[in-house]
Amino acid sequence: MARNSTRRRKKLAPNAVVQRPWRLVKNPYKPIEVLSADQIEHIHRASLDVIETLGVDMWCAEALDILEQAGADVDHTNRHVRIDRALIEEAVAKAPAEVTLTPRNPERAVILGGNNICFAQVGGPGFSTDMDRGRRAGSFTDACNLMRLSHSLQVIHITGSGPVASNDVAVPIRHLETMRANLTLTDKVAFGSAFGAARVNDAIDMTCIVRGIDRAGLAKSPGVIGNINCNSPLRYDGPMTEGIIEFARASQPIIVTPFTLAGAMAPITLAGALTQQNAEALIGIALSQLVNPGAPVIYGGFTSNVDMKSGAPAFGTPEYAKATLASGQLVRRYGIPYRSSNVNASNTVDAQAAYESQMSIWATVMGHCNLMLHGVGWLEGGLTASFEKMIIDAEMLQMMCAFLEPLEVNDATLGIEAMADVGPGGHFFGTAHTLERYENAFYAPMVSDWRNFETWEEHGSLSATQRANGIWKQMLADYEQPAMDQAIAEELDAFVAKRSEEGGVPI
Amino acid sequence: MARNSTRRRKKLAPNAVVQRPWRLVKNPYKPIEVLSADQIEHIHRASLDVIETLGVDMWCAEALDILEQAGADVDHTNRHVRIDRALIEEAVAKAPAEVTLTPRNPERAVILGGNNICFAQVGGPGFSTDMDRGRRAGSFTDACNLMRLSHSLQVIHITGSGPVASNDVAVPIRHLETMRANLTLTDKVAFGSAFGAARVNDAIDMTCIVRGIDRAGLAKSPGVIGNINCNSPLRYDGPMTEGIIEFARASQPIIVTPFTLAGAMAPITLAGALTQQNAEALIGIALSQLVNPGAPVIYGGFTSNVDMKSGAPAFGTPEYAKATLASGQLVRRYGIPYRSSNVNASNTVDAQAAYESQMSIWATVMGHCNLMLHGVGWLEGGLTASFEKMIIDAEMLQMMCAFLEPLEVNDATLGIEAMADVGPGGHFFGTAHTLERYENAFYAPMVSDWRNFETWEEHGSLSATQRANGIWKQMLADYEQPAMDQAIAEELDAFVAKRSEEGGVPI
């Protein structure tokens, strides 16, 4: 059960941020279903039609060879492939329902699959922002600070190796520097770059080093995860396809995520966008199983819509919520883990950022997603990583975790004796029933301010975003780097030095 | 289907606020259940035990007589009653599953019950606030402006006769002035005061006048609704009990809402607070049915928790979400309409206000609530009505309405032909499939700004709350009072004049 947050706080520095403790999270409630079983089958069959009759471009000779050898209809000149539905279904059926990911600190191992839900940090933005310095191009310093926050935020299970782009680090070695930072600044499961075979293999080698095991050992106990986006519509480029192949080969989980914005890269209808998403995802998932049957692989759903007036992508919309829940239904049909995201399109950490994120979070959680990517820190349609949003999101995720803790019904919790003690018109503050439970009875917030208006005003009338600004600074001030064995740290440095001398991954 | 918002906008003034059209809303999805059927029965039985063995205070001689006559065990000296479970269950079973409420504009009639969901404006705050003038004691002018917004916001089905207290109107006639304002400034269903028999009867008489029918006609076609809060724990005061009796007598729906803040006015355990809520609610509901079997009555759930550090009430918490969903399960057991609320405890319209409201909205909607009270405008634990929050909430409710529109799956929406037309790497902007649908394909926001960062910055970097400030001002500027027959208006004025001359309802 929960460690007592009030009691914990007493042990901490006076300003230390109060959080819920690290914990694996399960969703005990039935998922929300927005489609009937028949409608799911309809989309499933239509997506197999797309795979059979339209097929996809795949700009990777090795992948085309693998698919051809398995019986697919490959056009090498146009780098295009059509695949029989039986082949797809047979391959997808080999993917495991669940994978455990173990980082260098085995106490931070996580399970992807079933009714487990893991929260990961934002990945991919080019810009970072905070209330003091405003919006700027991402830097290695900002990336490291975001990783430190990801380490310190107990609700986060998986950190992002690129929470913001390290634009001040040369591209050929950027993945090496960010992966080293991630593996040293945090002890949680880390994302590795899935962009091309060389980067994937660097991420795998570096993970082996910090785990103190070889590739065979890592295959038995996976420890790194990657994400690829299909170049929707119906195209897999070279580096992303290599990402699937190399992750699968090493038995590390790869997330296959079509980028299906309805109206732009997918049909304007959600049913159409989901059909295309499903077709694209099943091809990538099938490829992983043809490379290495039984290798862990994750279905990524990212169907949203564009604003038809401007063409701008919109996130956290009603359409996003429906697509996220429908995707969960599709993924459960295939019995593999499901990834979705906490997204919004706001340009600042305001009410819009919060309500769009909440639309995403509820749909993601109640769609029984197993891995919520961009769980904390995403702003501005993913262009920017926000320090304040890291904290606001962590609060929202903590609240969701508390919501997922089952309501206990038994004679003691029914409290009839307490009601008899208190009697009509009384209050329960001082009863034994209350005193026995008050420390852990309710969710204790990190950001939310429940003081009355006058007290809140006396303390500066701070908005939630301003309070979040104070919290991330306090958290960085309190940050302690997790210890690493000296020999391992040296081996990791030597690896990065060697690979950097070799030129890293040339552009 | 939806009227085309883009097309509508063309007909409106250039600055007019774009909204979704007025519409009745149904929830096609299954409710989220946080308790098993056994747990619901456990709470049900425990609440009957409370009613039988502990009973409630009831400070109303007429109610005690009615209950005694029906077979309850009444202690007149202590104004206390214990009721046999069979009597309670038999009475509650007579309450109807559904009620249609018709205002003076019959096109704005609403249905409470089944899988319908109606949204009502905030009611009850003593303060009002906006970004320009800040927080102040509520006034009649503010109340009227909030009613005008409630009329103009198409997502609102039911307006609040007291969206903020008219502190500048004498208490004996305040209910008359606010009810007249509500019935003239809006043409939607209005709340009437349920505080004591005299106020209820004024609300009913005034509703009859604007409907042009007598009490017998109103009994056949209800048109006014009231809410009472039980003085938890286990006490009904005089005016509130009279509210139940008089609404029931006139066959108008009364909402019976225990005020069960876990840890303060109810046991600290959610199971205990829900047991007490259920006991208190069932007594009020049973009373209404003993007064007038088959009279419409609504079960109000309002179980939240207090902050155990400060004793301050907390809203939009994980506990609130669980209690709201569990209450829905309880209410469905009794087959009557369910009222819940959109609540938060923030002192300002910030990210906290939005995420706490979203926790409430998702739980309320997915708990199959039929009437969301405080749907727009509630701030600061209900102490304050906020003009900006009116707009932010309306946006969130509109989004939820769009979420509740079923996802269409058929050969046309699957879009395989469009995918074939576009081909790998293309885009869908110009396809026939897109052009046929782009105007209505996606939710068009009122507040959310999806422009890119640079454009947003050029236009002043406005937060969602700042944009909401501009929207409510525009909406008030565009407000048109709904026409009322001159004779009816005069009759209404004459009624208010007569009742005011009589002294209204003396304190």
Tab-separated table of C-alpha atoms in Angstrom, chain B residues 86-467:
chain	number	residue	atom	x	y	z
B	86	ALA	CA	-39.717	-2.032	3.117
B	87	LEU	CA	-41.451	1.340	3.359
B	88	ILE	CA	-38.437	3.104	1.839
B	89	GLU	CA	-38.030	0.620	-0.992
B	90	GLU	CA	-41.715	0.632	-1.815
B	91	ALA	CA	-41.883	4.427	-1.926
B	92	VAL	CA	-38.671	4.861	-3.959
B	93	ALA	CA	-39.959	2.321	-6.491
B	94	LYS	CA	-42.821	4.688	-7.346
B	95	ALA	CA	-40.529	7.452	-8.591
B	96	PRO	CA	-40.517	7.770	-12.376
B	97	ALA	CA	-37.477	6.917	-14.479
B	98	GLU	CA	-37.697	10.013	-16.609
B	99	VAL	CA	-39.186	13.492	-16.670
B	100	THR	CA	-39.526	15.980	-19.510
B	101	LEU	CA	-39.167	19.622	-18.508
B	102	THR	CA	-40.728	22.224	-20.787
B	103	PRO	CA	-39.860	25.925	-20.515
B	104	ARG	CA	-41.773	28.802	-22.113
B	105	ASN	CA	-39.995	28.021	-25.380
B	106	PRO	CA	-41.096	24.438	-26.063
B	107	GLU	CA	-38.138	23.978	-28.435
B	108	ARG	CA	-35.925	24.120	-25.353
B	109	ALA	CA	-37.639	21.212	-23.574
B	110	VAL	CA	-35.243	18.701	-22.002
B	111	ILE	CA	-35.472	15.108	-20.854
B	112	LEU	CA	-33.989	14.017	-17.522
B	113	GLY	CA	-33.429	10.265	-17.282
B	114	GLY	CA	-32.217	7.309	-19.307
B	115	ASN	CA	-28.998	8.042	-21.114
B	116	ASN	CA	-29.838	11.721	-21.612
B	117	ILE	CA	-27.512	14.305	-20.145
B	118	CYS	CA	-28.465	17.940	-19.542
B	119	PHE	CA	-26.133	20.737	-18.567
B	120	ALA	CA	-27.154	23.409	-16.063
B	121	GLN	CA	-25.509	26.670	-15.081
B	122	VAL	CA	-23.789	27.247	-11.736
B	123	GLY	CA	-26.095	28.010	-8.825
B	124	GLY	CA	-25.477	29.245	-5.334
B	125	PRO	CA	-22.239	31.304	-5.222
B	126	GLY	CA	-22.128	34.427	-3.096
B	127	PHE	CA	-19.357	36.075	-5.111
B	128	SER	CA	-18.777	36.767	-8.765
B	129	THR	CA	-15.517	37.412	-10.577
B	130	ASP	CA	-14.087	38.368	-13.937
B	131	MET	CA	-10.644	39.396	-15.118
B	132	ASP	CA	-11.533	43.073	-15.392
B	133	ARG	CA	-13.265	43.754	-12.088
B	134	GLY	CA	-11.960	40.920	-9.920
B	135	ARG	CA	-13.852	39.196	-7.150
B	136	ARG	CA	-16.797	40.976	-5.535
B	137	ALA	CA	-20.028	40.233	-3.704
B	138	GLY	CA	-22.663	39.013	-6.137
B	139	SER	CA	-25.165	41.578	-7.424
B	140	PHE	CA	-28.426	41.478	-9.338
B	141	THR	CA	-26.624	42.941	-12.352
B	142	ASP	CA	-24.056	40.146	-12.299
B	143	ALA	CA	-26.766	37.521	-11.816
B	144	CYS	CA	-28.631	38.889	-14.840
B	145	ASN	CA	-25.506	38.936	-16.977
B	146	LEU	CA	-24.726	35.347	-16.008
B	147	MET	CA	-28.303	34.418	-16.970
B	148	ARG	CA	-27.876	36.217	-20.316
B	149	LEU	CA	-24.731	34.152	-20.951
B	150	SER	CA	-26.596	31.024	-19.949
B	151	HIS	CA	-29.266	31.893	-22.506
B	152	SER	CA	-26.654	32.538	-25.188
B	153	LEU	CA	-24.508	29.468	-24.546
B	154	GLN	CA	-26.107	26.815	-26.736
B	155	VAL	CA	-24.615	23.946	-24.739
B	156	ILE	CA	-26.586	24.942	-21.619
B	157	HIS	CA	-29.977	23.294	-21.219
B	158	ILE	CA	-31.053	24.660	-17.831
B	159	THR	CA	-30.323	28.077	-16.347
B	160	GLY	CA	-29.698	28.909	-12.704
B	161	SER	CA	-32.085	31.329	-11.044
B	162	GLY	CA	-29.242	32.133	-8.660
B	163	PRO	CA	-26.029	31.865	-10.700
B	164	VAL	CA	-24.745	34.308	-8.102
B	165	ALA	CA	-26.483	35.763	-5.082
B	166	SER	CA	-28.190	39.116	-5.725
B	167	ASN	CA	-26.874	40.567	-2.477
B	168	ASP	CA	-28.195	44.009	-3.407
B	169	VAL	CA	-31.792	42.776	-3.477
B	170	ALA	CA	-33.658	42.382	-0.172
B	171	VAL	CA	-33.906	38.753	0.887
B	172	PRO	CA	-37.747	38.637	1.167
B	173	ILE	CA	-38.153	39.521	-2.528
B	174	ARG	CA	-34.844	38.268	-3.932
B	175	HIS	CA	-36.321	35.000	-5.183
B	176	LEU	CA	-39.068	36.928	-6.992
B	177	GLU	CA	-36.645	39.253	-8.755
B	178	THR	CA	-34.221	36.505	-9.763
B	179	MET	CA	-36.980	34.192	-10.956
B	180	ARG	CA	-38.482	36.980	-13.061
B	181	ALA	CA	-35.061	37.736	-14.508
B	182	ASN	CA	-34.548	34.081	-15.325
B	183	LEU	CA	-37.928	33.690	-16.971
B	184	THR	CA	-37.544	36.839	-19.063
B	185	LEU	CA	-33.822	36.897	-19.903
B	186	THR	CA	-33.797	33.239	-20.958
B	187	ASP	CA	-36.317	30.904	-22.515
B	188	LYS	CA	-34.731	27.745	-21.129
B	189	VAL	CA	-35.853	25.618	-18.194
B	190	ALA	CA	-35.177	27.544	-14.974
B	191	PHE	CA	-34.338	26.523	-11.469
B	192	GLY	CA	-36.723	27.795	-8.838
B	193	SER	CA	-35.805	28.342	-5.203
B	194	ALA	CA	-36.583	25.258	-3.089
B	195	PHE	CA	-35.972	27.091	0.196
B	196	GLY	CA	-39.279	26.884	2.004
B	197	ALA	CA	-42.860	26.424	0.830
B	198	ALA	CA	-43.525	30.078	0.018
B	199	ARG	CA	-40.586	30.444	-2.365
B	200	VAL	CA	-41.392	27.156	-4.080
B	201	ASN	CA	-44.972	28.247	-4.630
B	202	ASP	CA	-43.850	31.588	-6.031
B	203	ALA	CA	-41.573	29.761	-8.483
B	204	ILE	CA	-44.405	27.465	-9.517
B	205	ASP	CA	-46.894	30.313	-9.927
B	206	MET	CA	-44.440	32.322	-12.019
B	207	THR	CA	-43.683	29.283	-14.180
B	208	CYS	CA	-47.409	28.797	-14.745
B	209	ILE	CA	-47.704	32.431	-15.858
B	210	VAL	CA	-44.952	32.237	-18.484
B	211	ARG	CA	-46.221	28.869	-19.713
B	212	GLY	CA	-49.776	30.206	-19.891
B	213	ILE	CA	-51.112	27.194	-17.999
B	214	ASP	CA	-52.520	26.474	-14.565
B	215	ARG	CA	-51.103	24.190	-11.874
B	216	ALA	CA	-52.974	21.198	-13.207
B	217	GLY	CA	-51.442	21.852	-16.624
B	218	LEU	CA	-47.993	22.257	-15.097
B	219	ALA	CA	-48.414	18.996	-13.198
B	220	LYS	CA	-48.970	17.268	-16.540
B	221	SER	CA	-46.101	19.088	-18.214
B	222	PRO	CA	-43.468	20.004	-15.609
B	223	GLY	CA	-41.482	23.162	-16.202
B	224	VAL	CA	-39.506	24.131	-13.086
B	225	ILE	CA	-36.872	22.289	-11.106
B	226	GLY	CA	-35.427	22.733	-7.622
B	227	ASN	CA	-32.538	21.406	-5.588
B	228	ILE	CA	-32.321	20.791	-1.872
B	229	ASN	CA	-29.269	19.827	0.160
B	230	CYS	CA	-29.714	17.571	3.139
B	231	ASN	CA	-27.923	19.025	6.165
B	232	SER	CA	-25.560	16.102	6.420
B	233	PRO	CA	-25.087	14.159	8.542
B	234	LEU	CA	-28.594	12.815	8.902
B	235	ARG	CA	-30.570	16.013	9.204
B	236	TYR	CA	-33.223	17.664	7.038
B	237	ASP	CA	-33.990	21.227	8.104
B	238	GLY	CA	-37.418	22.820	7.773
B	239	PRO	CA	-37.171	24.892	4.584
B	240	MET	CA	-35.463	22.113	2.625
B	241	THR	CA	-38.006	19.527	3.693
B	242	GLU	CA	-40.786	21.907	2.672
B	243	GLY	CA	-39.018	22.197	-0.677
B	244	ILE	CA	-39.343	18.453	-1.222
B	245	ILE	CA	-42.997	18.464	-0.193
B	246	GLU	CA	-44.077	21.442	-2.289
B	247	PHE	CA	-42.202	20.426	-5.440
B	248	ALA	CA	-43.619	16.900	-5.137
B	249	ARG	CA	-47.128	18.207	-4.498
B	250	ALA	CA	-46.944	20.246	-7.722
B	251	SER	CA	-45.432	17.299	-9.646
B	252	GLN	CA	-42.313	19.320	-10.423
B	253	PRO	CA	-38.925	17.581	-10.091
B	254	ILE	CA	-36.932	18.172	-6.919
B	255	ILE	CA	-33.302	17.108	-6.653
B	256	VAL	CA	-32.473	15.573	-3.283
B	257	THR	CA	-28.762	16.118	-2.678
B	258	PRO	CA	-26.994	15.075	0.521
B	259	PHE	CA	-23.947	17.250	1.201
B	260	THR	CA	-21.560	14.474	2.123
B	261	LEU	CA	-17.990	15.707	2.303
B	262	ALA	CA	-16.019	12.663	3.442
B	263	GLY	CA	-14.062	13.398	6.597
B	264	ALA	CA	-16.300	16.303	7.657
B	265	MET	CA	-20.045	15.756	7.268
B	266	ALA	CA	-19.679	12.081	6.352
B	267	PRO	CA	-17.340	9.212	7.204
B	268	ILE	CA	-13.789	9.646	5.908
B	269	THR	CA	-14.106	6.471	3.817
B	270	LEU	CA	-15.774	6.813	0.431
B	271	ALA	CA	-17.815	3.683	1.102
B	272	GLY	CA	-19.066	5.285	4.321
B	273	ALA	CA	-19.776	8.640	2.716
B	274	LEU	CA	-21.674	6.904	-0.088
B	275	THR	CA	-23.663	4.857	2.428
B	276	GLN	CA	-24.659	8.007	4.266
B	277	GLN	CA	-25.422	9.825	0.998
B	278	ASN	CA	-27.619	6.948	-0.082
B	279	ALA	CA	-29.464	6.800	3.247
B	280	GLU	CA	-30.113	10.535	3.212
B	281	ALA	CA	-31.111	10.615	-0.451
B	282	LEU	CA	-33.489	7.674	-0.183
B	283	ILE	CA	-35.327	9.297	2.714
B	284	GLY	CA	-35.907	12.519	0.767
B	285	ILE	CA	-36.903	10.599	-2.344
B	286	ALA	CA	-39.287	8.391	-0.360
B	287	LEU	CA	-40.847	11.483	1.232
B	288	SER	CA	-41.551	12.945	-2.201
B	289	GLN	CA	-43.325	9.732	-3.217
B	290	LEU	CA	-45.382	9.602	-0.026
B	291	VAL	CA	-46.507	13.181	-0.753
B	292	ASN	CA	-47.358	12.428	-4.370
B	293	PRO	CA	-46.684	8.942	-5.725
B	294	GLY	CA	-45.095	9.141	-9.159
B	295	ALA	CA	-43.946	12.757	-8.772
B	296	PRO	CA	-40.655	13.342	-10.553
B	297	VAL	CA	-37.652	13.314	-8.210
B	298	ILE	CA	-33.929	13.268	-8.851
B	299	TYR	CA	-31.127	11.653	-6.856
B	300	GLY	CA	-28.345	14.169	-6.269
B	301	GLY	CA	-24.802	12.926	-5.663
B	302	PHE	CA	-22.322	15.387	-4.191
B	303	THR	CA	-19.867	13.224	-2.272
B	304	SER	CA	-16.398	14.731	-2.232
B	305	ASN	CA	-13.723	15.005	0.423
B	306	VAL	CA	-12.081	17.637	2.576
B	307	ASP	CA	-8.385	18.449	2.703
B	308	MET	CA	-7.483	16.768	5.996
B	309	LYS	CA	-4.722	19.332	6.623
B	310	SER	CA	-6.972	22.387	6.468
B	311	GLY	CA	-10.525	21.049	6.553
B	312	ALA	CA	-11.168	22.869	3.268
B	313	PRO	CA	-13.496	21.095	0.847
B	314	ALA	CA	-11.769	19.645	-2.205
B	315	PHE	CA	-13.512	19.141	-5.544
B	316	GLY	CA	-12.607	17.451	-8.788
B	317	THR	CA	-10.393	15.074	-6.828
B	318	PRO	CA	-9.795	11.386	-7.598
B	319	GLU	CA	-12.132	10.642	-4.697
B	320	TYR	CA	-14.807	12.876	-6.216
B	321	ALA	CA	-14.481	11.021	-9.531
B	322	LYS	CA	-14.856	7.637	-7.855
B	323	ALA	CA	-17.794	8.765	-5.724
B	324	THR	CA	-19.514	10.250	-8.775
B	325	LEU	CA	-19.186	7.012	-10.754
B	326	ALA	CA	-20.242	4.876	-7.781
B	327	SER	CA	-23.242	7.154	-7.180
B	328	GLY	CA	-24.306	6.609	-10.779
B	329	GLN	CA	-24.306	2.879	-10.140
B	330	LEU	CA	-26.420	3.339	-7.015
B	331	VAL	CA	-28.906	5.621	-8.747
B	332	ARG	CA	-29.345	3.252	-11.687
B	333	ARG	CA	-30.282	0.583	-9.157
B	334	TYR	CA	-33.269	2.764	-8.223
B	335	GLY	CA	-34.171	3.657	-11.800
B	336	ILE	CA	-34.513	7.409	-11.321
B	337	PRO	CA	-32.644	10.378	-12.830
B	338	TYR	CA	-29.209	11.245	-11.437
B	339	ARG	CA	-27.756	14.685	-10.803
B	340	SER	CA	-24.031	15.358	-10.388
B	341	SER	CA	-21.809	18.426	-10.856
B	342	ASN	CA	-18.858	20.054	-12.613
B	343	VAL	CA	-16.779	21.233	-9.678
B	344	ASN	CA	-13.293	22.448	-8.782
B	345	ALA	CA	-11.586	24.161	-5.861
B	346	SER	CA	-9.304	26.552	-7.717
B	347	ASN	CA	-9.227	30.212	-6.746
B	348	THR	CA	-8.642	31.343	-10.328
B	349	VAL	CA	-9.387	30.162	-13.868
B	350	ASP	CA	-6.109	28.356	-14.420
B	351	ALA	CA	-4.862	24.870	-15.232
B	352	GLN	CA	-6.092	23.611	-11.833
B	353	ALA	CA	-9.609	24.879	-12.511
B	354	ALA	CA	-9.523	23.084	-15.856
B	355	TYR	CA	-8.082	19.751	-14.721
B	356	GLU	CA	-10.282	19.512	-11.626
B	357	SER	CA	-13.319	20.351	-13.750
B	358	GLN	CA	-12.292	17.736	-16.304
B	359	MET	CA	-12.034	15.106	-13.576
B	360	SER	CA	-15.596	16.066	-12.609
B	361	ILE	CA	-16.909	16.228	-16.162
B	362	TRP	CA	-15.519	12.844	-17.206
B	363	ALA	CA	-16.825	11.167	-14.054
B	364	THR	CA	-20.189	12.879	-14.358
B	365	VAL	CA	-20.615	11.997	-18.029
B	366	MET	CA	-19.253	8.465	-17.751
B	367	GLY	CA	-21.294	7.924	-14.573
B	368	HIS	CA	-24.367	8.500	-16.772
B	369	CYS	CA	-25.478	11.506	-14.850
B	370	ASN	CA	-28.656	12.981	-16.320
B	371	LEU	CA	-28.244	16.503	-15.020
B	372	MET	CA	-24.871	18.155	-14.585
B	373	LEU	CA	-25.435	20.989	-12.159
B	374	HIS	CA	-22.849	23.790	-12.022
B	375	GLY	CA	-21.994	22.787	-15.599
B	376	VAL	CA	-20.612	26.253	-16.368
B	377	GLY	CA	-19.226	29.016	-14.181
B	378	TRP	CA	-18.386	27.379	-10.838
B	379	LEU	CA	-15.103	28.408	-9.225
B	380	GLU	CA	-13.478	28.297	-5.809
B	381	GLY	CA	-15.428	25.369	-4.376
B	382	GLY	CA	-18.679	27.034	-5.368
B	383	LEU	CA	-18.134	30.277	-3.500
B	384	THR	CA	-17.671	32.252	-6.706
B	385	ALA	CA	-19.273	32.384	-10.152
B	386	SER	CA	-16.712	33.261	-12.801
B	387	PHE	CA	-17.538	34.867	-16.128
B	388	GLU	CA	-14.426	33.406	-17.778
B	389	LYS	CA	-15.103	29.979	-16.311
B	390	MET	CA	-18.581	30.113	-17.906
B	391	ILE	CA	-16.864	30.111	-21.295
B	392	ILE	CA	-14.061	27.636	-20.516
B	393	ASP	CA	-16.628	25.210	-19.107
B	394	ALA	CA	-18.901	25.661	-22.110
B	395	GLU	CA	-15.959	24.716	-24.331
B	396	MET	CA	-15.250	21.603	-22.260
B	397	LEU	CA	-18.926	20.602	-22.323
B	398	GLN	CA	-19.135	21.155	-26.091
B	399	MET	CA	-16.079	18.929	-26.498
B	400	MET	CA	-17.757	16.264	-24.391
B	401	CYS	CA	-20.907	16.508	-26.539
B	402	ALA	CA	-18.799	15.937	-29.647
B	403	PHE	CA	-17.105	13.011	-27.911
B	404	LEU	CA	-20.552	11.492	-27.293
B	405	GLU	CA	-21.434	11.521	-31.005
B	406	PRO	CA	-20.959	7.981	-32.260
B	407	LEU	CA	-18.098	7.183	-34.583
B	408	GLU	CA	-19.584	6.094	-37.913
B	409	VAL	CA	-18.191	2.956	-39.475
B	410	ASN	CA	-19.365	2.094	-42.972
B	411	ASP	CA	-17.854	1.564	-46.396
B	412	ALA	CA	-17.926	5.295	-47.142
B	413	THR	CA	-16.239	6.345	-43.909
B	414	LEU	CA	-13.584	3.605	-44.119
B	415	GLY	CA	-12.103	5.660	-46.943
B	416	ILE	CA	-10.211	2.934	-48.778
B	417	GLU	CA	-10.852	4.646	-52.104
B	418	ALA	CA	-9.436	7.880	-50.739
B	419	MET	CA	-6.308	6.003	-49.616
B	420	ALA	CA	-6.011	4.512	-53.107
B	421	ASP	CA	-6.387	7.975	-54.671
B	422	VAL	CA	-3.807	9.575	-52.406
B	423	GLY	CA	-1.260	6.765	-52.431
B	424	PRO	CA	1.881	6.404	-50.313
B	425	GLY	CA	3.363	9.671	-49.087
B	426	GLY	CA	0.534	11.844	-50.397
B	427	HIS	CA	-1.934	13.976	-48.499
B	428	PHE	CA	-5.693	13.999	-48.189
B	429	PHE	CA	-6.385	17.738	-48.225
B	430	GLY	CA	-7.714	17.912	-51.770
B	431	THR	CA	-9.426	14.559	-52.200
B	432	ALA	CA	-13.127	14.313	-52.940
B	433	HIS	CA	-13.550	12.268	-49.736
B	434	THR	CA	-12.166	15.221	-47.773
B	435	LEU	CA	-13.907	17.989	-49.680
B	436	GLU	CA	-17.286	16.358	-49.152
B	437	ARG	CA	-16.811	16.351	-45.416
B	438	TYR	CA	-14.356	19.016	-44.299
B	439	GLU	CA	-16.836	21.584	-43.037
B	440	ASN	CA	-18.359	19.351	-40.373
B	441	ALA	CA	-15.729	16.703	-39.898
B	442	PHE	CA	-14.246	17.888	-36.623
B	443	TYR	CA	-15.111	19.779	-33.487
B	444	ALA	CA	-14.618	23.528	-34.039
B	445	PRO	CA	-13.492	25.151	-30.789
B	446	MET	CA	-14.777	28.329	-29.203
B	447	VAL	CA	-11.802	29.015	-26.894
B	448	SER	CA	-8.975	26.699	-27.954
B	449	ASP	CA	-6.331	28.353	-30.093
B	450	TRP	CA	-4.651	25.961	-32.521
B	451	ARG	CA	-2.644	28.534	-34.451
B	452	ASN	CA	1.101	28.081	-34.494
B	453	PHE	CA	3.212	29.694	-31.791
B	454	GLU	CA	4.380	32.590	-33.937
B	455	THR	CA	0.866	33.573	-35.013
B	456	TRP	CA	-0.421	33.190	-31.479
B	457	GLU	CA	2.415	35.383	-30.200
B	458	GLU	CA	1.752	38.038	-32.856
B	459	HIS	CA	-1.836	38.211	-31.649
B	460	GLY	CA	-0.823	38.960	-28.068
B	461	SER	CA	0.039	35.554	-26.536
B	462	LEU	CA	-3.403	35.338	-24.943
B	463	SER	CA	-4.118	32.496	-22.537
B	464	ALA	CA	-7.351	30.528	-22.790
B	465	THR	CA	-8.717	32.539	-19.858
B	466	GLN	CA	-7.900	35.843	-21.551
B	467	ARG	CA	-9.607	34.617	-24.713
